[in-house]
PDB file of C-alpha atoms and ligand atoms in Angstrom:
ATOM      1  CA  MET A 249      49.416  -1.424 177.903  1.00 91.00           C
ATOM      2  CA  LEU A 250      53.132  -1.003 177.243  1.00 95.00           C
ATOM      3  CA  ASN A 251      55.031  -3.949 178.695  1.00 98.00           C
ATOM      4  CA  LEU A 252      58.777  -3.835 178.348  1.00 98.00           C
ATOM      5  CA  ILE A 253      61.762  -5.882 179.414  1.00 98.00           C
ATOM      6  CA  ILE A 254      65.170  -4.237 179.678  1.00 98.00           C
ATOM      7  CA  PHE A 255      67.775  -6.895 179.122  1.00 98.00           C
ATOM      8  CA  GLY A 256      71.555  -6.811 179.373  1.00 98.00           C
ATOM      9  CA  PRO A 257      74.625  -7.721 181.393  1.00 98.00           C
ATOM     10  CA  PRO A 258      75.496  -6.254 184.797  1.00 98.00           C
ATOM     11  CA  GLY A 259      76.487  -2.616 184.334  1.00 98.00           C
ATOM     12  CA  SER A 260      74.903  -2.234 180.899  1.00 98.00           C
ATOM     13  CA  GLY A 261      72.682   0.570 182.188  1.00 98.00           C
ATOM     14  CA  LYS A 262      69.399  -1.263 182.805  1.00 98.00           C
ATOM     15  CA  GLY A 263      68.649   0.671 185.997  1.00 98.00           C
ATOM     16  CA  THR A 264      69.803   3.999 184.540  1.00 98.00           C
ATOM     17  CA  GLN A 265      67.643   3.639 181.435  1.00 98.00           C
ATOM     18  CA  SER A 266      64.670   2.235 183.367  1.00 98.00           C
ATOM     19  CA  ALA A 267      64.471   5.460 185.392  1.00 98.00           C
ATOM     20  CA  LYS A 268      64.293   7.499 182.195  1.00 98.00           C
ATOM     21  CA  ILE A 269      61.724   5.167 180.621  1.00 98.00           C
ATOM     22  CA  VAL A 270      59.526   5.443 183.729  1.00 98.00           C
ATOM     23  CA  GLU A 271      59.696   9.232 183.591  1.00 98.00           C
ATOM     24  CA  LYS A 272      58.745   9.413 179.912  1.00 97.00           C
ATOM     25  CA  TYR A 273      56.280   6.526 179.517  1.00 97.00           C
ATOM     26  CA  LYS A 274      54.843   6.351 183.074  1.00 97.00           C
ATOM     27  CA  VAL A 275      55.263   2.591 183.318  1.00 97.00           C
ATOM     28  CA  THR A 276      55.884   0.765 186.601  1.00 98.00           C
ATOM     29  CA  HIS A 277      59.491  -0.286 187.185  1.00 98.00           C
ATOM     30  CA  ILE A 278      60.027  -3.731 188.677  1.00 98.00           C
ATOM     31  CA  SER A 279      63.664  -4.594 189.366  1.00 98.00           C
ATOM     32  CA  THR A 280      64.108  -7.992 190.984  1.00 98.00           C
ATOM     33  CA  GLY A 281      67.614  -6.923 192.094  1.00 98.00           C
ATOM     34  CA  ASP A 282      66.133  -3.920 193.948  1.00 98.00           C
ATOM     35  CA  LEU A 283      63.387  -6.078 195.496  1.00 98.00           C
ATOM     36  CA  LEU A 284      65.911  -8.627 196.756  1.00 98.00           C
ATOM     37  CA  ARG A 285      68.355  -5.987 198.052  1.00 97.00           C
ATOM     38  CA  ASP A 286      65.482  -4.348 199.904  1.00 97.00           C
ATOM     39  CA  GLU A 287      64.797  -7.655 201.676  1.00 97.00           C
ATOM     40  CA  MET A 288      68.508  -7.951 202.500  1.00 97.00           C
ATOM     41  CA  GLU A 289      68.600  -4.431 203.934  1.00 96.00           C
ATOM     42  CA  LYS A 290      65.584  -5.161 206.118  1.00 97.00           C
ATOM     43  CA  LYS A 291      67.224  -8.427 207.181  1.00 97.00           C
ATOM     44  CA  THR A 292      64.010 -10.376 206.563  1.00 97.00           C
ATOM     45  CA  PRO A 293      64.197 -14.195 206.424  1.00 96.00           C
ATOM     46  CA  LEU A 294      63.946 -13.932 202.631  1.00 96.00           C
ATOM     47  CA  GLY A 295      66.747 -11.342 202.613  1.00 97.00           C
ATOM     48  CA  GLU A 296      68.971 -13.641 204.646  1.00 97.00           C
ATOM     49  CA  GLU A 297      68.149 -16.548 202.330  1.00 96.00           C
ATOM     50  CA  VAL A 298      69.083 -14.690 199.133  1.00 98.00           C
ATOM     51  CA  ARG A 299      72.191 -12.964 200.534  1.00 97.00           C
ATOM     52  CA  GLY A 300      74.297 -16.086 200.044  1.00 96.00           C
ATOM     53  CA  TYR A 301      73.499 -16.155 196.332  1.00 98.00           C
ATOM     54  CA  ILE A 302      73.787 -12.427 195.632  1.00 98.00           C
ATOM     55  CA  ASP A 303      77.064 -12.014 197.512  1.00 97.00           C
ATOM     56  CA  LYS A 304      78.560 -14.807 195.402  1.00 98.00           C
ATOM     57  CA  GLY A 305      77.250 -13.347 192.117  1.00 98.00           C
ATOM     58  CA  MET A 306      74.995 -16.356 191.589  1.00 98.00           C
ATOM     59  CA  LEU A 307      71.368 -16.307 190.463  1.00 98.00           C
ATOM     60  CA  VAL A 308      68.768 -16.573 193.210  1.00 98.00           C
ATOM     61  CA  PRO A 309      66.624 -19.731 192.688  1.00 98.00           C
ATOM     62  CA  ASP A 310      63.743 -19.296 190.245  1.00 98.00           C
ATOM     63  CA  ASP A 311      60.963 -20.102 192.735  1.00 97.00           C
ATOM     64  CA  ILE A 312      62.022 -17.294 195.090  1.00 97.00           C
ATOM     65  CA  VAL A 313      62.424 -14.667 192.371  1.00 98.00           C
ATOM     66  CA  ILE A 314      59.204 -15.659 190.618  1.00 97.00           C
ATOM     67  CA  ARG A 315      57.230 -15.341 193.865  1.00 97.00           C
ATOM     68  CA  GLU A 316      58.659 -11.863 194.507  1.00 97.00           C
ATOM     69  CA  LEU A 317      57.946 -10.775 190.960  1.00 97.00           C
ATOM     70  CA  GLN A 318      54.382 -12.080 190.943  1.00 96.00           C
ATOM     71  CA  GLU A 319      53.494 -10.501 194.278  1.00 96.00           C
ATOM     72  CA  THR A 320      54.884  -7.138 193.211  1.00 97.00           C
ATOM     73  CA  ALA A 321      53.263  -7.173 189.765  1.00 96.00           C
ATOM     74  CA  GLU A 322      49.874  -8.109 191.284  1.00 95.00           C
ATOM     75  CA  ARG A 323      49.963  -4.968 193.414  1.00 96.00           C
ATOM     76  CA  HIS A 324      50.380  -2.774 190.318  1.00 96.00           C
ATOM     77  CA  MET A 325      47.928  -4.232 187.816  1.00 93.00           C
ATOM     78  CA  ASP A 326      46.247  -0.820 187.407  1.00 93.00           C
ATOM     79  CA  THR A 327      49.428   0.582 185.824  1.00 95.00           C
ATOM     80  CA  PRO A 328      49.667   1.830 182.207  1.00 94.00           C
ATOM     81  CA  GLY A 329      52.495  -0.691 181.762  1.00 97.00           C
ATOM     82  CA  PHE A 330      55.559  -2.346 183.221  1.00 98.00           C
ATOM     83  CA  ILE A 331      59.272  -2.271 182.709  1.00 98.00           C
ATOM     84  CA  PHE A 332      60.879  -5.446 183.984  1.00 98.00           C
ATOM     85  CA  ASP A 333      64.559  -4.920 184.861  1.00 98.00           C
ATOM     86  CA  GLY A 334      66.787  -7.892 185.687  1.00 98.00           C
ATOM     87  CA  PHE A 335      63.878 -10.281 185.126  1.00 98.00           C
ATOM     88  CA  PRO A 336      63.606 -12.752 183.482  1.00 98.00           C
ATOM     89  CA  ARG A 337      67.093 -14.249 183.753  1.00 98.00           C
ATOM     90  CA  THR A 338      66.273 -17.893 182.953  1.00 98.00           C
ATOM     91  CA  ILE A 339      63.931 -19.681 180.557  1.00 97.00           C
ATOM     92  CA  VAL A 340      61.764 -20.811 183.492  1.00 97.00           C
ATOM     93  CA  GLN A 341      61.337 -17.156 184.537  1.00 98.00           C
ATOM     94  CA  ALA A 342      60.603 -16.058 180.953  1.00 98.00           C
ATOM     95  CA  GLU A 343      57.944 -18.745 180.488  1.00 97.00           C
ATOM     96  CA  MET A 344      56.313 -17.809 183.780  1.00 97.00           C
ATOM     97  CA  LEU A 345      56.272 -14.115 182.838  1.00 97.00           C
ATOM     98  CA  ASP A 346      54.769 -14.842 179.414  1.00 97.00           C
ATOM     99  CA  LYS A 347      52.080 -16.988 181.035  1.00 97.00           C
ATOM    100  CA  MET A 348      51.245 -14.375 183.680  1.00 96.00           C
ATOM    101  CA  MET A 349      51.006 -11.538 181.161  1.00 96.00           C
ATOM    102  CA  GLU A 350      49.163 -13.498 178.473  1.00 95.00           C
ATOM    103  CA  GLU A 351      46.565 -14.773 180.945  1.00 94.00           C
ATOM    104  CA  ARG A 352      45.743 -11.136 181.630  1.00 93.00           C
ATOM    105  CA  GLY A 353      45.764 -10.180 177.937  1.00 94.00           C
ATOM    106  CA  ILE A 354      48.741  -7.866 178.478  1.00 95.00           C
ATOM    107  CA  PRO A 355      51.663  -9.592 176.736  1.00 96.00           C
ATOM    108  CA  ILE A 356      55.262  -8.361 176.675  1.00 97.00           C
ATOM    109  CA  ASN A 357      55.564  -5.964 173.729  1.00 96.00           C
ATOM    110  CA  LEU A 358      59.292  -5.330 173.510  1.00 98.00           C
ATOM    111  CA  VAL A 359      62.611  -6.619 174.860  1.00 98.00           C
ATOM    112  CA  ILE A 360      65.212  -3.847 174.880  1.00 98.00           C
ATOM    113  CA  SER A 361      68.593  -5.555 174.699  1.00 98.00           C
ATOM    114  CA  VAL A 362      71.442  -3.253 175.726  1.00 98.00           C
ATOM    115  CA  ASP A 363      74.869  -4.256 174.403  1.00 98.00           C
ATOM    116  CA  VAL A 364      78.049  -3.193 176.187  1.00 98.00           C
ATOM    117  CA  ASP A 365      81.492  -4.804 175.962  1.00 97.00           C
ATOM    118  CA  GLU A 366      82.978  -6.575 178.954  1.00 97.00           C
ATOM    119  CA  GLN A 367      85.840  -4.194 179.716  1.00 97.00           C
ATOM    120  CA  GLU A 368      83.389  -1.280 179.792  1.00 98.00           C
ATOM    121  CA  LEU A 369      81.019  -3.230 182.104  1.00 98.00           C
ATOM    122  CA  PHE A 370      83.879  -3.917 184.469  1.00 97.00           C
ATOM    123  CA  LYS A 371      85.039  -0.285 184.405  1.00 97.00           C
ATOM    124  CA  ARG A 372      81.533   1.028 185.127  1.00 97.00           C
ATOM    125  CA  LEU A 373      80.877  -1.382 187.979  1.00 97.00           C
ATOM    126  CA  MET A 374      84.263  -0.787 189.606  1.00 96.00           C
ATOM    127  CA  GLY A 375      83.477   2.935 189.363  1.00 96.00           C
ATOM    128  CA  ARG A 376      80.081   2.429 190.943  1.00 95.00           C
ATOM    129  CA  ALA A 377      81.617   0.202 193.658  1.00 95.00           C
ATOM    130  CA  GLU A 378      83.212   3.256 195.244  1.00 94.00           C
ATOM    131  CA  ASP A 379      79.884   4.442 196.604  1.00 92.00           C
ATOM    132  CA  SER A 380      77.157   1.891 195.761  1.00 91.00           C
ATOM    133  CA  GLY A 381      77.469  -0.031 199.025  1.00 91.00           C
ATOM    134  CA  ARG A 382      76.481  -3.137 197.035  1.00 94.00           C
ATOM    135  CA  SER A 383      78.040  -6.302 198.418  1.00 93.00           C
ATOM    136  CA  ASP A 384      78.339  -7.726 194.872  1.00 96.00           C
ATOM    137  CA  ASP A 385      80.224  -4.709 193.456  1.00 95.00           C
ATOM    138  CA  ASN A 386      83.782  -5.951 193.885  1.00 95.00           C
ATOM    139  CA  GLU A 387      86.323  -7.166 191.353  1.00 95.00           C
ATOM    140  CA  GLU A 388      85.911 -10.922 191.797  1.00 96.00           C
ATOM    141  CA  ILE A 389      82.119 -10.898 191.976  1.00 97.00           C
ATOM    142  CA  ILE A 390      81.713  -8.475 189.066  1.00 97.00           C
ATOM    143  CA  TRP A 391      83.516 -10.960 186.788  1.00 97.00           C
ATOM    144  CA  LYS A 392      81.438 -13.794 188.233  1.00 98.00           C
ATOM    145  CA  ARG A 393      78.207 -11.865 187.501  1.00 98.00           C
ATOM    146  CA  ILE A 394      79.337 -11.279 183.919  1.00 98.00           C
ATOM    147  CA  GLU A 395      80.098 -15.007 183.518  1.00 98.00           C
ATOM    148  CA  VAL A 396      76.736 -16.009 184.997  1.00 98.00           C
ATOM    149  CA  TYR A 397      75.021 -13.582 182.631  1.00 98.00           C
ATOM    150  CA  LYS A 398      76.761 -15.115 179.612  1.00 97.00           C
ATOM    151  CA  SER A 399      76.095 -18.727 180.574  1.00 97.00           C
ATOM    152  CA  GLN A 400      72.620 -18.540 182.121  1.00 97.00           C
ATOM    153  CA  THR A 401      70.869 -15.388 180.911  1.00 98.00           C
ATOM    154  CA  LEU A 402      72.172 -14.498 177.446  1.00 97.00           C
ATOM    155  CA  PRO A 403      70.565 -17.646 175.905  1.00 96.00           C
ATOM    156  CA  LEU A 404      67.200 -16.029 176.680  1.00 97.00           C
ATOM    157  CA  LEU A 405      67.699 -13.597 173.828  1.00 97.00           C
ATOM    158  CA  ALA A 406      67.090 -16.438 171.357  1.00 97.00           C
ATOM    159  CA  TYR A 407      63.793 -17.174 173.152  1.00 97.00           C
ATOM    160  CA  TYR A 408      62.617 -13.590 172.587  1.00 98.00           C
ATOM    161  CA  ARG A 409      64.131 -13.326 169.089  1.00 98.00           C
ATOM    162  CA  LYS A 410      61.928 -16.253 168.078  1.00 98.00           C
ATOM    163  CA  GLN A 411      58.977 -14.148 169.212  1.00 97.00           C
ATOM    164  CA  GLY A 412      60.273 -11.193 167.128  1.00 97.00           C
ATOM    165  CA  LYS A 413      60.337  -8.919 170.178  1.00 97.00           C
ATOM    166  CA  VAL A 414      63.984  -7.872 170.510  1.00 98.00           C
ATOM    167  CA  ALA A 415      65.324  -4.371 169.830  1.00 98.00           C
ATOM    168  CA  SER A 416      69.132  -4.273 170.092  1.00 98.00           C
ATOM    169  CA  ILE A 417      70.541  -1.020 171.416  1.00 98.00           C
ATOM    170  CA  ASN A 418      74.181   0.059 171.506  1.00 98.00           C
ATOM    171  CA  GLY A 419      74.777   0.718 175.205  1.00 98.00           C
ATOM    172  CA  MET A 420      78.326   2.006 174.706  1.00 98.00           C
ATOM    173  CA  GLU A 421      77.090   5.504 173.887  1.00 98.00           C
ATOM    174  CA  PRO A 422      76.435   8.239 176.458  1.00 98.00           C
ATOM    175  CA  VAL A 423      73.297   7.814 178.605  1.00 98.00           C
ATOM    176  CA  GLU A 424      71.206  10.381 176.705  1.00 98.00           C
ATOM    177  CA  GLU A 425      72.000   8.860 173.304  1.00 98.00           C
ATOM    178  CA  VAL A 426      71.203   5.367 174.527  1.00 98.00           C
ATOM    179  CA  PHE A 427      67.890   6.685 175.810  1.00 98.00           C
ATOM    180  CA  GLU A 428      67.119   8.399 172.515  1.00 98.00           C
ATOM    181  CA  ASN A 429      67.598   5.089 170.681  1.00 98.00           C
ATOM    182  CA  ILE A 430      65.448   3.244 173.209  1.00 98.00           C
ATOM    183  CA  SER A 431      62.734   5.891 172.834  1.00 98.00           C
ATOM    184  CA  HIS A 432      62.805   5.436 169.049  1.00 98.00           C
ATOM    185  CA  ALA A 433      62.290   1.698 169.462  1.00 98.00           C
ATOM    186  CA  ILE A 434      59.374   2.211 171.876  1.00 97.00           C
ATOM    187  CA  ASP A 435      57.772   4.958 169.765  1.00 97.00           C
ATOM    188  CA  SER A 436      57.969   2.824 166.604  1.00 95.00           C
ATOM    189  CA  LEU A 437      56.233   0.027 168.460  1.00 92.00           C
ATOM    190  CA  MET A 438      53.493   2.345 169.737  1.00 89.00           C
ATOM    191  CA  ALA A 439      52.940   3.762 166.237  1.00 89.00           C
ATOM    192  CA  VAL A 440      52.044   0.315 164.855  1.00 80.00           C
TER     193      VAL A 440
HETATM  194  P1  LIG B  64      70.602  -6.779 189.515  1.00 50.70           P
HETATM  195  O1  LIG B  64      70.265  -5.826 190.580  1.00 50.70           O
HETATM  196  O2  LIG B  64      69.610  -7.042 188.449  1.00 50.70           O
HETATM  197  O3  LIG B  64      72.001  -6.336 188.968  1.00 50.70           O
HETATM  198  P2  LIG B  64      72.783  -6.518 187.580  1.00 50.70           P
HETATM  199  O4  LIG B  64      72.055  -7.230 186.509  1.00 50.70           O
HETATM  200  O5  LIG B  64      74.091  -7.092 188.015  1.00 50.70           O
HETATM  201  O6  LIG B  64      72.855  -5.086 187.045  1.00 50.70           O
HETATM  202  P3  LIG B  64      73.369  -3.774 187.721  1.00 50.70           P
HETATM  203  O7  LIG B  64      72.344  -3.206 188.625  1.00 50.70           O
HETATM  204  O8  LIG B  64      74.719  -4.004 188.317  1.00 50.70           O
HETATM  205  O9  LIG B  64      73.618  -2.890 186.432  1.00 50.70           O
HETATM  206  P4  LIG B  64      72.603  -2.148 185.440  1.00 50.70           P
HETATM  207  O10 LIG B  64      72.575  -2.862 184.135  1.00 50.70           O
HETATM  208  O11 LIG B  64      71.295  -1.856 186.103  1.00 50.70           O
HETATM  209  O12 LIG B  64      73.431  -0.831 185.230  1.00 50.70           O
HETATM  210  P5  LIG B  64      73.268   0.593 185.955  1.00 50.70           P
HETATM  211  O13 LIG B  64      72.221   1.399 185.293  1.00 50.70           O
HETATM  212  O14 LIG B  64      73.216   0.401 187.427  1.00 50.70           O
HETATM  213  O15 LIG B  64      70.937  -8.228 190.149  1.00 50.70           O
HETATM  214  C1  LIG B  64      71.796  -8.364 191.246  1.00 50.70           C
HETATM  215  C2  LIG B  64      71.765  -9.800 191.749  1.00 50.70           C
HETATM  216  O16 LIG B  64      70.439 -10.104 192.241  1.00 50.70           O
HETATM  217  C3  LIG B  64      72.054 -10.871 190.717  1.00 50.70           C
HETATM  218  O17 LIG B  64      73.460 -11.111 190.570  1.00 50.70           O
HETATM  219  C4  LIG B  64      71.326 -12.079 191.309  1.00 50.70           C
HETATM  220  O18 LIG B  64      72.066 -12.649 192.361  1.00 50.70           O
HETATM  221  C5  LIG B  64      70.068 -11.450 191.901  1.00 50.70           C
HETATM  222  N1  LIG B  64      68.943 -11.405 190.958  1.00 50.70           N
HETATM  223  C6  LIG B  64      68.312 -10.294 190.489  1.00 50.70           C
HETATM  224  N2  LIG B  64      67.339 -10.614 189.639  1.00 50.70           N
HETATM  225  C7  LIG B  64      67.349 -11.971 189.543  1.00 50.70           C
HETATM  226  C8  LIG B  64      66.601 -12.906 188.765  1.00 50.70           C
HETATM  227  N3  LIG B  64      65.629 -12.500 187.921  1.00 50.70           N
HETATM  228  N4  LIG B  64      66.882 -14.214 188.913  1.00 50.70           N
HETATM  229  C9  LIG B  64      67.852 -14.651 189.775  1.00 50.70           C
HETATM  230  N5  LIG B  64      68.612 -13.816 190.508  1.00 50.70           N
HETATM  231  C10 LIG B  64      68.368 -12.479 190.401  1.00 50.70           C
HETATM  232  O19 LIG B  64      74.684   1.254 185.553  1.00 50.70           O
HETATM  233  C11 LIG B  64      75.892   0.759 186.090  1.00 50.70           C
HETATM  234  C12 LIG B  64      76.898   1.923 186.189  1.00 50.70           C
HETATM  235  O20 LIG B  64      77.195   2.398 184.868  1.00 50.70           O
HETATM  236  C13 LIG B  64      76.338   3.135 186.965  1.00 50.70           C
HETATM  237  O21 LIG B  64      77.391   3.711 187.691  1.00 50.70           O
HETATM  238  C14 LIG B  64      75.852   4.082 185.840  1.00 50.70           C
HETATM  239  O22 LIG B  64      75.914   5.414 186.223  1.00 50.70           O
HETATM  240  C15 LIG B  64      76.853   3.776 184.731  1.00 50.70           C
HETATM  241  N6  LIG B  64      76.275   3.939 183.388  1.00 50.70           N
HETATM  242  C16 LIG B  64      75.031   3.553 182.981  1.00 50.70           C
HETATM  243  N7  LIG B  64      74.879   3.830 181.664  1.00 50.70           N
HETATM  244  C17 LIG B  64      76.040   4.397 181.237  1.00 50.70           C
HETATM  245  C18 LIG B  64      76.491   4.880 179.961  1.00 50.70           C
HETATM  246  N8  LIG B  64      75.705   4.847 178.891  1.00 50.70           N
HETATM  247  N9  LIG B  64      77.760   5.362 179.878  1.00 50.70           N
HETATM  248  C19 LIG B  64      78.579   5.400 180.982  1.00 50.70           C
HETATM  249  N10 LIG B  64      78.200   4.946 182.221  1.00 50.70           N
HETATM  250  C20 LIG B  64      76.946   4.449 182.340  1.00 50.70           C
END
């Protein structure tokens, strides 16, 4: 099984690259951001609970996100693999994911870390804001999301580096070139 994490700041291209990875490697895409926004759109009690965090650019509490992730992953255990997008974002989430995958004998194989500088992130997200309809795509909250990423999520890279699982990818290049470099990293892993 090919189990991947795509890791990077808001606007680094995690969603864009996940779609291409799914098409080529037939893995199941799980984006916790998409799952939570879906609940918000449906105005479920969970959606209403998480709206306050997402609209402020803050992380949703671990217990809520972990429950969503687990329930979704359980429904897809017959997949050839997973790509986790936007999860994990804290050490608690990473430890839970490792435990869940290792218990099933399907550990995470690779963490694809996409690097993009802050001004470019801001430019991309302000561009997307024009038609995304996302309540967190506005100037103030975009900067907040970038700050939250740096303080709460970036430290996770050290956790995965210790496990020797990180492939760093330059996300400043055009979409197709970024994907080519990601594909190389995945193919090298599969060739081992
Ligand atoms: P989430 O949905 O995960 O959003 P994010 O991390 O802020 O990332 P984005 O979706 O904004 O960007 P992306 O990296 O996917 O880039 P994209 O491909 O869209 O999380 C949202 C919120 O939900 C969080 O703030 C939090 O509140 C909550 N949440 C989610 N998961 C959680 C968790 N695990 N724990 C706690 N809370 C959680 O691209 C962006 C734009 O750039 C697009 O317009 C795209 O066309 C363009 N673009 C992409 N690649 C390129 C390129 N190479 N060159 C030029 N433009 C490009």
